[in-house]
Backbone as a ProteinNet text record, in pm:
[ID]
protein_1_A
[PRIMARY]
MKKHAKKVEDLHVFERAYKVSLKIHKISLQLPKIEQYALGDQIRRASKSICANLAEGFSKQIGSKKEFRQFILTSMGSSDEMQVWIKYCKDLAYLTEEQAETFTQEYQEISKMLRSLYNYVSQQVT
[TERTIARY]
12558.7	12615.3	12722.6	12839.8	12944.6	12895.9	12936.6	12900.4	12952.3	12864.8	12900.4	12970.8	12915.6	12971.6	12966	13078.7	13087	13076.1	13105.5	13093.3	13047.3	12994.4	12936	13039.8	13164.9	13270.3	13292.5	13240.8	13251.6	13153.6	13056.5	12958.1	13018.3	13013.2	13065.7	12998.5	12868.5	12795.5	12840.7	12871.2	12922	13056.7	13144.2	13277.7	13268.8	13182.9	13167.9	13107.8	13003.2	12938.6	13032.8	13114.7	13208.9	13312.3	13365.8	13467	13411.1	13290.9	13234.3	13196.6	13156.5	13122.6	13246.1	13362.3	13485.8	13513.4	13490.8	13511	13411.5	13287	13183	13218.6	13265.4	13302	13409.9	13512.8	13621.9	13572.8	13489.9	13436.7	13346.4	13268.3	13176.1	13250.2	13371	13450.1	13504.5	13494.4	13540.2	13426	13304.4	13191	13209.2	13144.8	13153	13105.5	13160.8	13130.2	12979.1	12906.7	12761.5	12691	12753.3	12693.9	12742.7	12839.1	12897.1	12795.8	12703	12608.9	12474.3	12458.1	12331.9	12358.2	12390.7	12412.2	12527.8	12637.6	12753.7	12720.7	12655.3	12616.4	12519.7	12426.7	12326.3	12390.3	12483	12543.3	12637.8	12701.2	12785	12697.7	12586.1	12498.7	12434.1	12385.6	12318.4	12415.5	12536	12632.3	12677.1	12696.3	12736.7	12621.9	12500.8	12382.8	12371.2	12414.6	12409.8	12489.9	12611.4	12699.4	12651.3	12611.1	12568.3	12445.6	12350.7	12230.4	12260.1	12349.7	12390.4	12456.1	12542.6	12611.7	12513.3	12421.5	12325.2	12234.1	12185.3	12097.5	12168.8	12293.5	12370.1	12382.8	12411	12427.1	12294.6	12184.3	12053.1	11990.9	12050.6	11992.5	11995.9	12083.9	12089.2	11952.4	11887.4	11756.1	11641.4	11662.9	11551.5	11599	11578.2	11609	11516.3	11393.4	11299.6	11352.1	11412.5	11468	11585.1	11667.7	11778.8	11725.3	11616.1	11556.3	11517.8	11463	11422.5	11543.1	11654.7	11775.2	11830.3	11816.5	11858.6	11772.8	11642	11552.9	11593	11629.8	11673.5	11801.6	11892.3	12015.7	11983.9	11886.6	11846.5	11794.1	11714.9	11661.8	11772.5	11872.9	11985.7	12066.7	12082	12154.8	12080.7	11950.8	11871.7	11869.5	11866.4	11871.9	12001.8	12111.3	12240.2	12238.1	12162.1	12154.3	12089.9	11995.2	11932.3	12031.2	12103.7	12200.7	12312.5	12350.8	12454.6	12403.3	12277.4	12217.9	12219.7	12184.3	12192	12334.7	12430.2	12571	12615.9	12574	12609.2	12541.6	12412	12337.8	12381.6	12437.2	12490.3	12638.3	12689.9	12829.2	12931.4	12892.8	12986.9	13058.1	13000.7	13061.6	13064.6	13166.2	13168.9	13068.7	13036.7	12947.6	13005.2	13135.1	13201.6	13196.4	13223.7	13216.4	13074.5	12977.6	12838.2	12797.5	12837.8	12804.7	12868.4	12993.1	13063.4	12993.7	12961.2	12892.9	12752.6	12681.1	12546	12550.9	12642.3	12655.4	12692.9	12778.4	12820.6	12701.4	12622.3	12506.2	12396.6	12384.9	12290.4	12332.4	12460.5	12510.5	12494	12519.1	12499.6	12352.6	12263.6	12119.7	12083.2	12138.8	12114.2	12165.2	12283.4	12339.8	12254.3	12204.2	12118.4	11988.1	11931.8	11809.6	11836.3	11950.8	11987.1	12003.5	12067.1	12083.1	11947.1	11859.9	11724.5	11652.2	11660.7	11595.8	11655.1	11786.2	11854.2	11806.9	11804.1	11761.2	11613.1	11533.2	11389.3	11364.1	11447.3	11432.1	11455.4	11527.5	11559.9	11456.1	11368	11265.1	11154.7	11121.7	11015.2	10893.9
5648.2	5565	5645.5	5584.7	5653.7	5677.9	5790.9	5819.6	5708.8	5656.4	5558	5435.7	5380.1	5258	5149	5088.6	4985.9	4846.1	4834	4705.4	4731.6	4629.2	4646.8	4695.8	4656.6	4699.8	4850.4	4918.1	5063.3	5134.8	5062.6	5122.4	5133.1	5252.3	5272.2	5178.4	5159.7	5076.3	4931.3	4883.8	4746.7	4734	4828.7	4827.9	4825.9	4908.6	4918	4789.6	4740	4617.5	4498	4493.8	4383.8	4384.3	4501.9	4511.6	4468.1	4511.7	4475.3	4327.2	4270.7	4128	4041.5	4087.7	4014.3	4014.4	4128.6	4138.1	4047.1	4050.6	3967	3819.4	3782.6	3643.1	3598	3679.7	3643.8	3631.5	3724.2	3720.2	3598.7	3566	3452.7	3321.4	3312.7	3190.8	3176.8	3283.3	3281.1	3254.3	3243.1	3213.4	3074.4	3049.1	2914.2	2809.1	2689.7	2581.6	2559.7	2571	2549	2650	2764.3	2869.3	2867	2783.7	2785.9	2753.1	2662.1	2621.2	2692	2773	2845.9	2995.5	3060.4	3204.8	3241.9	3169.6	3199.7	3190.6	3081.4	3063.9	3173.8	3207.9	3309.6	3446	3486.5	3618.9	3619.3	3505.9	3499.2	3513.1	3441.8	3446	3583.7	3642	3772	3881.8	3881.1	3986.2	3972.6	3849.5	3827.3	3851.5	3833.1	3852.2	3995.5	4089.3	4230	4246.2	4198.2	4211	4126	4003.2	3911.7	3965.5	4020.3	4074.2	4200	4282.7	4400	4356.6	4256.2	4208.7	4151.6	4067.8	4008.3	4114.1	4203.8	4309.5	4404.5	4435.2	4526.9	4470	4341	4281.6	4272	4259.3	4246.6	4380.5	4489.4	4620.2	4652.5	4585.8	4606.7	4577.8	4474	4437.4	4504.9	4537.3	4590.6	4665.2	4795.8	4875.8	4835.9	4796.1	4754	4631.3	4540.5	4420.9	4458.1	4551.4	4598.5	4654.4	4730.5	4785.5	4675.4	4565.3	4454.5	4394.1	4382.8	4329.5	4427.1	4555.7	4655	4641.3	4621.7	4602.1	4479	4373	4251.9	4279.3	4354.8	4393.2	4476.9	4567.3	4649.2	4560.6	4461.5	4369.6	4295.4	4251.6	4180.5	4272.7	4397	4493.3	4518.6	4534.2	4554.9	4428	4311.5	4184.5	4174.1	4219	4212.2	4290.8	4397.6	4475.4	4393.7	4308.8	4221.2	4115.3	4054.2	3950.7	4008.6	4130.3	4195.2	4214.6	4251.3	4266.7	4132.6	4025	3893.2	3862.8	3887.6	3860.1	3940.7	4065	4149.4	4097.1	4069.8	4026.9	3888.8	3807.6	3677.1	3685.5	3808.6	3836.9	3777.6	3765.9	3722.1	3841.9	3959.9	4085.5	4179.4	4263	4366.7	4474.9	4556.9	4670.5	4757.3	4781.3	4865	4801.2	4673.4	4604	4610.8	4583.3	4584.4	4722.6	4825.2	4961.8	4995	4955.9	4982.2	4912.9	4784.4	4710.8	4765	4798.5	4853.8	4983.5	5071.4	5197.9	5172.1	5075.9	5043.2	4996	4905.8	4856.3	4962.1	5051.6	5162.7	5250.4	5275.2	5356.3	5282.8	5154.2	5075.5	5079.2	5064.3	5071.1	5207.3	5311.4	5447.3	5461	5407.9	5414	5333.4	5219.4	5137.9	5210	5279.4	5357.2	5466.4	5530.6	5633.4	5572.7	5456.4	5388.5	5348.8	5298.6	5261.9	5383.1	5496.5	5618.2	5663.6	5652.5	5690.8	5602.1	5472.4	5379.7	5401	5428.8	5451.8	5568.6	5669.8	5785.6	5747	5639	5595.4	5499.8	5449.1	5354	5432.3	5384.9	5452.7	5365.3
15530.7	15425.7	15353.7	15339.3	15265.6	15123.5	15067.6	14930.1	14839.9	14758.7	14656.9	14714.2	14818.8	14875.7	14769.6	14743.3	14639.7	14697.7	14826.5	14893.4	15036	15097.5	15230.6	15330.9	15312.3	15404	15400.2	15298.2	15289.1	15382	15434.5	15525.4	15665.3	15723.9	15860	15959	15943.7	16038.8	16029	15909.6	15895.7	15966.5	15941	16000.4	16153.1	16207.2	16352.3	16410.8	16344.6	16393.2	16383.6	16280.1	16263.7	16377	16407	16512.7	16647.8	16679.7	16809.7	16810.6	16696.7	16693.7	16720.3	16677.1	16707.4	16857.6	16920.8	17066.2	17139.9	17096	17157	17140.1	17023.3	16998.7	17097.4	17113	17204	17347.9	17390.5	17527.3	17546.5	17444.2	17456.4	17478.4	17426.6	17443.9	17585.4	17663.2	17802.3	17900.4	17849.1	17936.3	17996.2	18109.6	18168.5	18067.7	18080.9	17987.6	17971.9	18080.6	18075.8	17983.3	17963.3	17879.5	17734.3	17702.4	17567.6	17458.3	17485.4	17381.5	17392	17490.9	17506	17487.9	17594.6	17590.4	17497.4	17506.8	17422.1	17274.3	17236.9	17096	17052.6	17139.7	17106.4	17081.4	17166.5	17145.4	17025.9	16998.9	16877.5	16753.6	16749	16631.5	16614.9	16723.1	16713.6	16670.1	16725.5	16689.1	16543.7	16498.5	16359.4	16262.1	16307.7	16223.4	16172.4	16251.3	16209.1	16080.9	16081.8	15965.2	15848.3	15878.1	15771.7	15698.2	15771.7	15707.5	15628.4	15678.6	15600.3	15469.1	15477.4	15357.7	15256.3	15302.3	15209.9	15149	15232.7	15181.9	15088.5	15119	15034.2	14893.8	14884.5	14751.9	14678.3	14750	14685.8	14648.7	14695.3	14665.8	14516.9	14443.5	14299.3	14238.1	14288.5	14237.7	14310.4	14438.5	14516.1	14640	14640.2	14759.6	14874.8	14841.2	14945.6	15018.4	14944.2	15007.5	15097.9	15053.2	15136.3	15267.2	15260.3	15382.2	15480.1	15427.9	15514.6	15586.5	15515.4	15578.2	15682	15656.8	15756.1	15881.9	15863	15978.2	16059.1	15990.1	16059.5	16138.3	16078.2	16148	16271.5	16258.8	16373.4	16485.6	16449.7	16550.6	16622.6	16547.8	16609.7	16699.6	16660	16742	16873.5	16864.2	16985.8	17071.8	17005.7	17078.5	17158.6	17099.4	17168.9	17299.1	17304.1	17427.5	17539.4	17502.9	17602.2	17649.6	17556.2	17593.5	17679.5	17651.9	17733.7	17876.3	17888	18021.6	18096.2	18026.5	18088.7	18134.8	18047.1	18081.7	18202.7	18209.1	18324.9	18451.3	18442.4	18560.1	18610.3	18521.3	18560.6	18599.4	18600.3	18638.9	18541.7	18414.6	18311.6	18249	18266.8	18223.2	18342	18347.1	18450.3	18411.7	18507.5	18481.8	18370	18375	18274.5	18136.2	18126.6	17997.3	17941.3	18026.5	17982.9	17933.6	18004.8	17964.4	17829.7	17812.5	17685.8	17569.7	17587.3	17480.4	17454.8	17560.2	17543.5	17463.8	17499.4	17426	17280.1	17258.6	17121.9	17038.4	17094.6	17019.7	17006.2	17102.3	17085.9	16968.7	16956.9	16845.4	16712.9	16711.1	16589.1	16548.4	16644.1	16613.8	16555.7	16611.4	16561.3	16416.8	16391.2	16255.8	16157.4	16202.2	16116.2	16084.7	16183.1	16157.4	16054.2	16063.5	15965.3	15827.2	15819.7	15691.2	15635.2	15721.7	15679.8	15621	15688.4	15640.2	15506.8	15494.2	15369.4	15254	15276.6	15171.3	15140.3	15243.4	15222.7	15128.9	15134.5	15044.4	14899.4	14875.5	14740	14684.2	14770.5	14727.2	14657.2	14540.2	14463.4	14450
[MASK]
++++++++++++++++++++++++++++++++++++++++++++++++++++++++++++++++++++++++++++++++++++++++++++++++++++++++++++++++++++++++++++++

């Protein structure tokens, strides 16, 4: 967590998750029509959920660090979920092996950053 983050956009993990969610959104729009309302919608929602939960939790931390931790956990779940959806996309040949590897590594790093943020916030909970 950046020292004295004043808004959620100041968090490195938010910035990183937001950038990759934009890429995922664009790729999801290129999926076959049959996948637009199933797999495409699912990966758009899961990737955006990481950022949305960080934003909601960040604003609620004023009242409760414990609540912020819960939102971080939800973001972690969405990040890990994205790794499963990427595997589906690769195995269905909607992503190349290289694209899938890049996205998987990105979400693994985001998950790692979220765990660090969770641990940092946990130290502040009394």
